[in-house]
Tab-separated table of C-alpha atoms and ligand atoms in Angstrom:
chain	number	residue	atom	x	y	z
A	1	MET	CA	-1.051	25.832	4.385
A	2	PRO	CA	1.859	26.489	6.961
A	3	VAL	CA	5.226	24.961	5.806
A	4	LEU	CA	5.639	21.840	7.820
A	5	ARG	CA	8.421	19.508	8.714
A	6	VAL	CA	7.174	16.187	7.260
A	7	GLY	CA	8.848	12.884	7.963
A	8	PHE	CA	8.501	10.145	5.365
A	9	ILE	CA	9.635	6.508	6.052
A	10	GLY	CA	9.412	4.099	3.183
A	11	THR	CA	10.409	5.594	-0.170
A	12	GLY	CA	9.464	2.631	-2.519
A	13	ILE	CA	7.082	2.351	-5.479
A	14	MET	CA	4.393	4.426	-3.625
A	15	GLY	CA	6.369	6.311	-1.218
A	16	ARG	CA	8.777	7.921	-3.460
A	17	SER	CA	6.059	9.556	-5.632
A	18	MET	CA	3.911	10.528	-2.589
A	19	ALA	CA	6.931	12.082	-0.764
A	20	GLY	CA	7.797	13.887	-3.960
A	21	HIS	CA	4.351	15.762	-4.043
A	22	LEU	CA	4.914	16.864	-0.568
A	23	LEU	CA	8.345	18.273	-1.398
A	24	ALA	CA	6.959	20.058	-4.467
A	25	ALA	CA	4.239	21.799	-2.258
A	26	GLY	CA	7.162	23.286	-0.219
A	27	HIS	CA	7.266	21.237	2.840
A	28	SER	CA	10.483	20.410	4.424
A	29	LEU	CA	10.923	16.522	3.980
A	30	HIS	CA	12.904	14.339	6.209
A	31	VAL	CA	13.341	10.809	4.764
A	32	PHE	CA	14.492	7.368	5.688
A	33	ASN	CA	14.153	4.021	3.840
A	34	ARG	CA	15.644	0.711	4.580
A	35	THR	CA	17.625	0.877	1.154
A	36	GLN	CA	18.996	4.393	0.953
A	37	ALA	CA	19.524	4.357	-2.772
A	38	LYS	CA	15.766	4.297	-3.109
A	39	ALA	CA	15.537	7.751	-1.387
A	40	GLU	CA	18.235	9.440	-3.544
A	41	PRO	CA	16.071	11.004	-6.192
A	42	LEU	CA	14.271	12.731	-3.191
A	43	ILE	CA	17.479	13.732	-1.553
A	44	GLU	CA	18.706	15.327	-4.843
A	45	GLN	CA	15.367	17.373	-4.767
A	46	GLY	CA	16.195	18.604	-1.379
A	47	ALA	CA	14.901	16.116	1.047
A	48	LEU	CA	16.959	15.458	4.241
A	49	TRP	CA	18.200	12.073	4.796
A	50	HIS	CA	18.359	10.631	8.438
A	51	ASP	CA	19.748	7.290	9.259
A	52	ALA	CA	16.937	5.811	11.357
A	53	PRO	CA	13.153	6.117	11.488
A	54	GLY	CA	13.376	7.482	14.998
A	55	ASP	CA	15.732	10.322	13.769
A	56	VAL	CA	13.164	11.266	11.191
A	57	ALA	CA	10.247	11.239	13.860
A	58	ALA	CA	12.480	13.497	16.135
A	59	ALA	CA	12.819	16.017	13.226
A	60	SER	CA	9.175	15.924	12.020
A	61	ASP	CA	5.778	17.693	12.970
A	62	VAL	CA	4.029	15.030	10.857
A	63	VAL	CA	5.435	11.563	10.240
A	64	ILE	CA	4.071	9.454	7.328
A	65	THR	CA	4.957	5.904	6.962
A	66	MET	CA	4.728	3.656	3.775
A	67	VAL	CA	6.533	0.516	4.285
A	68	GLY	CA	5.686	-2.914	3.073
A	69	LEU	CA	4.285	-5.343	5.666
A	70	PRO	CA	2.740	-5.108	9.119
A	71	THR	CA	5.967	-6.458	10.624
A	72	ASP	CA	7.778	-3.437	9.059
A	73	VAL	CA	5.205	-1.062	10.493
A	74	GLU	CA	5.661	-2.717	13.808
A	75	GLU	CA	9.534	-2.417	13.547
A	76	VAL	CA	9.372	1.270	12.514
A	77	TYR	CA	6.810	2.473	15.311
A	78	PHE	CA	7.741	0.232	18.136
A	79	GLY	CA	11.335	-0.713	17.501
A	80	GLY	CA	12.784	-3.896	19.486
A	81	THR	CA	14.609	-5.144	16.421
A	82	ALA	CA	18.077	-5.277	15.444
A	83	ALA	CA	17.534	-2.479	12.808
A	84	VAL	CA	15.393	-0.345	15.339
A	85	PRO	CA	16.471	-0.847	18.896
A	86	THR	CA	14.031	-0.480	21.701
A	87	GLY	CA	13.406	3.123	22.383
A	88	GLN	CA	14.303	4.137	18.843
A	89	GLY	CA	11.028	3.580	17.261
A	90	VAL	CA	8.872	6.601	15.855
A	91	ILE	CA	6.602	6.566	18.942
A	92	ASP	CA	9.489	6.785	21.379
A	93	ARG	CA	11.370	9.453	19.401
A	94	ALA	CA	8.419	11.596	17.981
A	95	ARG	CA	8.027	15.190	19.067
A	96	ASP	CA	5.235	16.048	21.466
A	97	GLY	CA	2.061	16.750	19.725
A	98	ALA	CA	3.282	15.234	16.446
A	99	VAL	CA	0.723	13.377	14.175
A	100	LEU	CA	1.830	10.010	12.870
A	101	ILE	CA	0.083	8.675	9.829
A	102	ASP	CA	0.574	5.155	8.691
A	103	MET	CA	-0.376	4.827	5.000
A	104	THR	CA	0.921	1.186	4.637
A	105	THR	CA	-1.715	-1.361	4.067
A	106	SER	CA	-1.779	-3.085	7.376
A	107	SER	CA	-3.633	-4.744	10.087
A	108	PRO	CA	-6.588	-3.001	11.694
A	109	MET	CA	-5.592	-4.318	15.090
A	110	LEU	CA	-1.907	-3.007	14.572
A	111	ALA	CA	-3.490	0.354	13.855
A	112	GLU	CA	-5.459	0.324	17.150
A	113	ARG	CA	-2.345	-0.727	19.121
A	114	ILE	CA	-0.377	2.117	17.459
A	115	ALA	CA	-3.005	4.825	18.211
A	116	ALA	CA	-3.316	3.581	21.814
A	117	ALA	CA	0.604	3.817	22.324
A	118	ALA	CA	0.566	7.193	20.658
A	119	ILE	CA	-2.010	8.704	23.172
A	120	THR	CA	0.206	7.558	26.183
A	121	ARG	CA	2.949	9.868	24.468
A	122	ARG	CA	0.712	12.753	23.746
A	123	LEU	CA	0.927	12.077	20.133
A	124	ALA	CA	-1.848	11.275	17.717
A	125	ALA	CA	-1.740	8.282	15.268
A	126	LEU	CA	-3.974	7.803	12.017
A	127	ASP	CA	-4.038	4.897	9.785
A	128	ALA	CA	-4.571	6.145	6.193
A	129	PRO	CA	-4.021	3.503	3.588
A	130	VAL	CA	-4.478	4.252	-0.126
A	131	SER	CA	-5.873	2.990	-3.389
A	132	GLY	CA	-4.991	3.874	-6.778
A	133	GLY	CA	-1.763	2.052	-7.440
A	134	ASP	CA	1.549	3.491	-8.721
A	135	VAL	CA	-0.348	5.502	-11.296
A	136	GLY	CA	-2.471	7.125	-8.579
A	137	ALA	CA	0.645	7.790	-6.583
A	138	ARG	CA	2.507	9.464	-9.425
A	139	ASN	CA	-0.435	11.675	-10.289
A	140	ALA	CA	-1.358	12.689	-6.754
A	141	ALA	CA	-4.672	10.849	-7.321
A	142	LEU	CA	-4.803	8.410	-4.523
A	143	VAL	CA	-8.104	7.390	-2.660
A	144	ILE	CA	-7.320	7.805	1.030
A	145	MET	CA	-9.184	5.999	3.688
A	146	ALA	CA	-8.548	7.184	7.159
A	147	GLY	CA	-9.082	6.101	10.704
A	148	GLY	CA	-8.223	7.602	13.979
A	149	ALA	CA	-9.061	10.866	16.161
A	150	ARG	CA	-11.001	13.305	13.864
A	151	GLU	CA	-9.247	16.346	15.155
A	152	ALA	CA	-5.815	14.921	14.091
A	153	PHE	CA	-7.374	13.955	10.727
A	154	ALA	CA	-8.641	17.598	10.340
A	155	HIS	CA	-5.209	18.949	11.118
A	156	VAL	CA	-3.396	16.750	8.537
A	157	ARG	CA	-6.096	16.811	5.946
A	158	PRO	CA	-4.272	19.467	3.818
A	159	ILE	CA	-1.317	17.256	3.678
A	160	LEU	CA	-3.057	14.158	2.589
A	161	GLY	CA	-4.757	16.201	-0.074
A	162	LEU	CA	-1.422	16.828	-1.728
A	163	VAL	CA	-1.203	12.969	-2.462
A	164	GLY	CA	-4.843	12.180	-2.690
A	165	LYS	CA	-7.813	13.220	-4.912
A	166	SER	CA	-10.426	11.806	-2.275
A	167	VAL	CA	-9.518	11.846	1.303
A	168	THR	CA	-12.000	10.387	3.781
A	169	HIS	CA	-12.355	9.688	7.546
A	170	LEU	CA	-14.177	6.540	8.189
A	171	GLY	CA	-14.142	6.185	11.956
A	172	PRO	CA	-11.886	5.241	14.934
A	173	ALA	CA	-8.331	3.818	14.690
A	174	GLY	CA	-8.341	0.843	12.401
A	175	ALA	CA	-11.379	2.090	10.437
A	176	GLY	CA	-9.104	3.093	7.394
A	177	GLN	CA	-7.280	-0.348	7.300
A	178	ARG	CA	-10.870	-2.009	7.445
A	179	CYS	CA	-11.922	-0.010	4.505
A	180	LYS	CA	-8.776	-0.876	2.572
A	181	LEU	CA	-9.207	-4.491	3.232
A	182	ALA	CA	-12.747	-4.211	1.550
A	183	ASN	CA	-11.092	-2.671	-1.191
A	184	GLN	CA	-8.528	-5.416	-1.534
A	185	VAL	CA	-11.209	-8.082	-1.496
A	186	ALA	CA	-12.901	-6.326	-4.495
A	187	VAL	CA	-9.638	-5.686	-6.218
A	188	ALA	CA	-8.361	-9.338	-5.922
A	189	ILE	CA	-11.749	-10.842	-6.991
A	190	GLY	CA	-11.781	-8.278	-9.794
A	191	MET	CA	-8.228	-9.278	-11.148
A	192	VAL	CA	-9.520	-12.817	-11.223
A	193	ALA	CA	-12.620	-11.598	-13.220
A	194	TRP	CA	-10.691	-9.771	-15.895
A	195	CYS	CA	-8.078	-12.494	-16.299
A	196	GLU	CA	-10.761	-15.165	-16.861
A	197	ALA	CA	-12.661	-12.710	-19.119
A	198	LEU	CA	-9.538	-12.322	-21.290
A	199	ALA	CA	-8.655	-15.987	-21.206
A	200	HIS	CA	-12.116	-16.939	-22.262
A	201	ALA	CA	-12.118	-14.456	-25.246
A	202	LYS	CA	-8.693	-15.805	-26.355
A	203	ALA	CA	-9.825	-19.414	-26.278
A	204	GLY	CA	-12.762	-18.348	-28.379
A	205	GLY	CA	-10.270	-17.047	-31.001
A	206	LEU	CA	-10.624	-13.380	-30.349
A	207	ASP	CA	-7.825	-10.962	-29.918
A	208	PRO	CA	-7.779	-10.277	-26.137
A	209	ALA	CA	-6.213	-6.792	-26.559
A	210	ALA	CA	-9.207	-5.858	-28.755
A	211	VAL	CA	-11.749	-7.387	-26.193
A	212	GLN	CA	-9.918	-5.464	-23.355
A	213	GLN	CA	-10.476	-2.265	-25.206
A	214	VAL	CA	-14.308	-2.866	-25.789
A	215	ILE	CA	-15.263	-4.278	-22.514
A	216	ALA	CA	-13.404	-1.722	-20.396
A	217	GLY	CA	-15.795	0.820	-21.576
A	218	GLY	CA	-18.909	-1.332	-20.772
A	219	ALA	CA	-20.411	-2.761	-17.490
A	220	ALA	CA	-17.231	-4.949	-17.003
A	221	GLY	CA	-15.121	-2.026	-16.801
A	222	SER	CA	-12.722	-1.552	-13.657
A	223	TRP	CA	-9.349	-0.034	-12.722
A	224	GLY	CA	-7.499	-3.270	-13.132
A	225	LEU	CA	-9.037	-3.916	-16.616
A	226	SER	CA	-8.058	-0.353	-17.770
A	227	ASN	CA	-4.759	-0.029	-16.226
A	228	LEU	CA	-3.310	-3.529	-15.578
A	229	ALA	CA	-4.833	-5.940	-18.212
A	230	PRO	CA	-3.007	-3.926	-21.089
A	231	ARG	CA	0.442	-4.305	-19.236
A	232	ALA	CA	-0.292	-8.134	-18.704
A	233	LEU	CA	-1.203	-8.447	-22.485
A	234	ALA	CA	1.911	-6.737	-23.250
A	235	GLY	CA	3.948	-9.111	-21.269
A	236	ASP	CA	4.876	-6.302	-18.775
A	237	PHE	CA	4.813	-7.680	-15.367
A	238	ALA	CA	6.846	-5.223	-13.496
A	239	PRO	CA	5.274	-3.870	-10.310
A	240	GLY	CA	2.952	-1.711	-9.982
A	241	PHE	CA	1.635	-3.468	-6.997
A	242	MET	CA	3.546	-6.697	-5.999
A	243	VAL	CA	1.848	-10.143	-5.591
A	244	LYS	CA	3.713	-10.477	-2.123
A	245	HIS	CA	1.780	-7.272	-1.028
A	246	LEU	CA	-1.692	-8.475	-2.169
A	247	LEU	CA	-1.277	-11.805	-0.480
A	248	LYS	CA	-0.377	-9.914	2.735
A	249	ASP	CA	-3.592	-7.950	2.337
A	250	LEU	CA	-5.605	-11.007	1.471
A	251	ALA	CA	-4.173	-12.910	4.538
A	252	ILE	CA	-5.296	-9.996	6.956
A	253	ALA	CA	-8.758	-9.695	5.290
A	254	ARG	CA	-9.191	-13.608	5.683
A	255	GLU	CA	-8.256	-13.261	9.454
A	256	CYS	CA	-10.607	-10.202	9.981
A	257	ALA	CA	-13.415	-12.153	8.189
A	258	ALA	CA	-12.704	-15.116	10.412
A	259	ALA	CA	-12.900	-12.956	13.399
A	260	THR	CA	-16.244	-11.558	12.299
A	261	LYS	CA	-17.489	-14.961	11.291
A	262	ILE	CA	-18.386	-14.250	7.777
A	263	ASP	CA	-17.557	-16.603	4.790
A	264	LEU	CA	-16.070	-15.130	1.730
A	265	PRO	CA	-15.493	-17.874	-0.978
A	266	GLY	CA	-14.565	-15.276	-3.835
A	267	LEU	CA	-11.670	-14.122	-1.506
A	268	ALA	CA	-10.676	-17.582	-0.982
A	269	THR	CA	-10.643	-18.394	-4.561
A	270	ALA	CA	-8.624	-15.114	-5.401
A	271	GLU	CA	-6.038	-15.891	-2.523
A	272	SER	CA	-5.529	-19.574	-3.794
A	273	LEU	CA	-4.865	-18.299	-7.395
A	274	PHE	CA	-2.474	-15.557	-6.198
A	275	THR	CA	-0.761	-18.217	-3.974
A	276	ILE	CA	-0.168	-20.325	-7.018
A	277	ALA	CA	1.381	-17.271	-8.674
A	278	ALA	CA	3.661	-16.949	-5.879
A	279	GLU	CA	4.694	-20.666	-5.935
A	280	HIS	CA	5.721	-19.904	-9.553
A	281	GLY	CA	8.297	-17.581	-7.904
A	282	TRP	CA	6.338	-14.377	-8.965
A	283	THR	CA	5.989	-12.723	-5.602
A	284	ASP	CA	7.890	-9.470	-6.516
A	285	GLU	CA	5.885	-9.381	-9.939
A	286	GLY	CA	2.961	-6.918	-10.327
A	287	THR	CA	-0.305	-8.562	-9.749
A	288	GLN	CA	-1.158	-8.360	-13.409
A	289	VAL	CA	1.259	-11.595	-13.593
A	290	LEU	CA	-1.968	-13.560	-12.623
A	291	TYR	CA	-2.927	-13.430	-16.289
A	292	ARG	CA	0.216	-15.581	-16.917
A	293	LEU	CA	-1.501	-18.370	-15.263
A	294	TYR	CA	-4.187	-18.324	-17.697
A	295	ALA	CA	-2.297	-17.562	-20.879
A	296	GLY	CA	-1.634	-20.812	-22.781
A	297	THR	CA	-3.004	-22.893	-20.097
A	298	ASP	CA	-6.407	-23.831	-18.762
A	299	LEU	CA	-8.064	-23.783	-15.463
A	300	GLU	CA	-7.812	-27.428	-14.816
A	301	ARG	CA	-4.097	-26.960	-14.711
A	302	ILE	CA	-4.293	-23.876	-12.768
A	303	MET	CA	-6.307	-25.479	-9.932
A	304	PRO	CA	-5.539	-29.277	-9.932
B	401	NAP	P1	7.783	-1.104	-1.846
B	401	NAP	O1	8.178	-0.651	-3.147
B	401	NAP	O2	8.065	-2.270	-1.335
B	401	NAP	O3	7.915	0.037	-0.951
B	401	NAP	C1	8.081	-0.107	0.425
B	401	NAP	C2	9.323	0.622	0.904
B	401	NAP	O4	9.398	0.617	2.301
B	401	NAP	C3	10.580	-0.098	0.434
B	401	NAP	O5	11.406	0.871	-0.068
B	401	NAP	C4	11.288	-0.718	1.616
B	401	NAP	O6	12.698	-0.676	1.657
B	401	NAP	C5	10.684	0.283	2.771
B	401	NAP	N1	10.691	-0.533	3.969
B	401	NAP	C6	10.121	-1.513	4.156
B	401	NAP	N2	10.334	-1.835	5.567
B	401	NAP	C7	10.999	-1.038	6.012
B	401	NAP	C8	11.554	-0.855	7.328
B	401	NAP	N3	11.435	-1.755	8.367
B	401	NAP	N4	12.265	0.254	7.535
B	401	NAP	C9	12.512	1.313	6.713
B	401	NAP	N5	11.971	1.008	5.295
B	401	NAP	C10	11.336	0.015	5.172
B	401	NAP	O7	6.146	-1.247	-1.699
B	401	NAP	P2	4.960	-0.340	-2.358
B	401	NAP	O8	4.406	-0.766	-3.428
B	401	NAP	O9	5.440	1.131	-2.325
B	401	NAP	O10	3.989	-0.605	-1.272
B	401	NAP	C11	4.074	0.122	0.047
B	401	NAP	C12	2.713	-0.143	0.833
B	401	NAP	O11	1.594	0.368	0.132
B	401	NAP	C13	2.309	-1.763	0.956
B	401	NAP	O12	1.761	-1.967	2.194
B	401	NAP	C14	1.384	-1.976	-0.109
B	401	NAP	O13	0.649	-3.130	0.114
B	401	NAP	C15	0.606	-0.557	-0.176
B	401	NAP	N6	-0.003	-0.196	-1.458
B	401	NAP	C16	0.699	-0.384	-2.586
B	401	NAP	C17	0.053	0.059	-3.853
B	401	NAP	C18	0.773	-0.283	-5.110
B	401	NAP	O14	0.133	-0.122	-6.216
B	401	NAP	N7	2.002	-0.407	-5.344
B	401	NAP	C19	-1.223	0.444	-3.842
B	401	NAP	C20	-1.898	0.814	-2.509
B	401	NAP	C21	-1.106	0.437	-1.397
B	401	NAP	P3	13.611	-1.487	0.520
B	401	NAP	O15	13.704	-0.470	-0.545
B	401	NAP	O16	14.730	-1.813	1.347
B	401	NAP	O17	12.729	-2.722	0.141
């Protein structure tokens, strides 16, 4: 693979590991993050710091974004805010022919808007959100779900392969985000499933840690039960994946479900439980904090 100038905007829990793999593969890495301190480890390894998202774009052949919320994506791509003035967003400042890849979990409609705006500037934009958590990012073992122009996807497929073990093109702009929303519906309902299973075992007098080990190997097995339940049982609620980001995903999934007129009662239940977790002030905790709602309490108290 030729050495590319890769821009990376958003070096948080996921982005810092992902960007590190690109650097380790020999690409020249241009970085920006709202809080510069979180990019320092990458800068120490040779990444070049820029003071604004547009400056990263102006220096890069491929620009990857891994920020938090759709509003963050909008700011970085389109500007028009105090932090990124109009004309200074990634779309305005990117080099001709650049490929822009948003790996944030965001709205499919926003991905479509970005792709349309990119075309008017002779750029290509892909949405390529990921699954696999902080562990997957650290191990370059993410599952990547991409939408957008097939030629642009083929062009950057080798770059995506440096952070993902599975890289799939699902369709036009927005298709990656729609796949990720399906993933989040399954993840959120699955979280409720293993929390309830362990609460049920504990209430029946069993050691939930022993039960976790046993049932993780059977038909109830899931990524969350294997990776997050042990953290929850050990009282480790550090993120991982923050409650506020899951709630953001579930709100987008709910809006898309409403637009396509389907009813998802499991999603509604999971969203209401994570909303209660947020009301406890746990928005920046890892999603495994949901188990705290169950530990030492009962469902009647969780859902009055
Ligand atoms: P995170 O730790 O909050 O990282 C996001 C980073 O983006 C932060 O460092 C943040 O800066 C920066 N950022 C946000 N808005 C920005 C802006 N407007 N301009 C510049 N930088 C900005 O979150 P994360 O866990 O890495 O998740 C990132 C995205 O991936 C989210 O959409 C999340 O839903 C998704 N995701 C997460 C996981 C997971 O397990 N963590 C798994 C799959 C997908 P600050 O440092 O100033 O906050």
